[in-house]
Amino acid sequence: MEYLKRYFSIEISTRVIGVTPEFDGLAARGREIMHIVNTYQIKNWIVLDDDPRLFDVDFQNIIYTEGHTGITDAHLEPLAKHFRSWKTA
């Protein structure tokens, strides 16, 4: 954890609470994320990822990006929509 936190500013690093476990098999990343969501009872969350093969087709709260471009302007409105919904929940 301390090694990971060094990559972030102090404002962000103090908010890092853990890392996902490493699961094998189909949809592994989705299961890893859901493990953390359930363990910490996280209510508001969104995933940004560039590899749909690591998630079930019906995985919720995900925005797919392209690995070579990352987050683009096209992703901003879907992200903002999620963030706005958190304020009303």
Coordinates of C-alpha atoms in Angstrom, one line a residue:
M1 CA 0.0 0.0 0.0
E2 CA 2.7 2.5 0.9
Y3 CA 4.4 1.8 -2.4
L4 CA 1.2 2.5 -4.3
K5 CA 0.4 5.7 -2.4
R6 CA 3.7 7.2 -3.5
Y7 CA 2.3 7.6 -7.0
F8 CA -0.4 10.0 -5.8
S9 CA -0.5 13.5 -4.3
I10 CA -1.0 13.7 -0.5
E11 CA -4.6 14.7 -1.1
I12 CA -5.3 11.5 -3.0
S13 CA -2.9 9.1 -1.3
T14 CA -4.7 9.6 2.1
R15 CA -7.9 8.4 0.5
V16 CA -6.5 5.2 -0.8
I17 CA -8.0 2.5 1.4
G18 CA -6.9 -0.8 -0.3
V19 CA -6.1 -2.7 -3.5
T20 CA -8.1 -5.2 -5.3
P21 CA -7.3 -8.9 -4.8
E22 CA -6.0 -10.8 -7.9
F23 CA -8.6 -13.3 -9.2
D24 CA -8.1 -15.6 -12.1
G25 CA -10.5 -16.6 -14.9
L26 CA -13.2 -14.9 -16.9
A27 CA -14.4 -11.5 -15.9
A28 CA -11.6 -11.4 -13.2
R29 CA -11.3 -7.6 -12.9
G30 CA -15.1 -7.2 -12.5
R31 CA -15.1 -9.8 -9.7
E32 CA -12.0 -8.1 -8.1
I33 CA -13.8 -4.7 -8.1
M34 CA -17.0 -6.1 -6.8
H35 CA -15.1 -7.7 -3.9
I36 CA -13.9 -4.3 -2.8
V37 CA -17.3 -2.6 -3.4
N38 CA -18.9 -5.3 -1.2
T39 CA -16.1 -5.5 1.4
Y40 CA -16.1 -1.7 2.0
Q41 CA -19.8 -1.3 1.3
I42 CA -19.1 1.4 -1.2
K43 CA -22.3 2.9 -2.5
N44 CA -21.1 5.3 -5.2
W45 CA -18.5 4.1 -7.6
I46 CA -17.6 4.1 -11.3
V47 CA -15.1 2.0 -13.2
L48 CA -13.0 3.3 -16.1
D49 CA -11.3 0.5 -18.0
D50 CA -10.0 -0.3 -21.4
D51 CA -10.5 -4.0 -21.5
P52 CA -14.1 -5.3 -21.7
R53 CA -12.9 -8.9 -21.7
L54 CA -12.2 -8.6 -18.0
F55 CA -15.9 -7.9 -17.2
D56 CA -19.2 -9.7 -17.6
V57 CA -21.3 -8.2 -20.4
D58 CA -23.9 -6.9 -17.8
F59 CA -21.3 -5.4 -15.4
Q60 CA -22.8 -2.1 -14.1
N61 CA -21.1 1.3 -13.5
I62 CA -18.4 1.0 -16.1
I63 CA -17.2 3.3 -18.8
Y64 CA -14.9 1.7 -21.4
T65 CA -12.0 3.8 -22.7
E66 CA -9.3 3.0 -25.3
G67 CA -6.0 2.0 -24.0
H68 CA -4.0 4.2 -26.3
T69 CA -6.1 7.4 -25.6
G70 CA -7.4 7.0 -22.1
I71 CA -10.1 9.4 -20.9
T72 CA -11.3 11.7 -23.7
D73 CA -13.9 14.5 -24.0
A74 CA -16.4 11.8 -25.0
H75 CA -16.1 10.2 -21.5
L76 CA -16.7 13.4 -19.6
E77 CA -20.5 13.6 -19.9
P78 CA -21.1 10.0 -18.9
L79 CA -18.8 10.6 -15.9
A80 CA -20.6 13.8 -15.0
K81 CA -24.0 12.0 -15.2
H82 CA -22.8 9.4 -12.7
F83 CA -21.4 12.1 -10.4
R84 CA -24.7 14.1 -10.6
S85 CA -26.7 11.0 -9.7
W86 CA -24.6 10.6 -6.5
K87 CA -25.7 14.0 -5.3
T88 CA -29.3 13.1 -5.5
A89 CA -29.0 9.6 -4.0

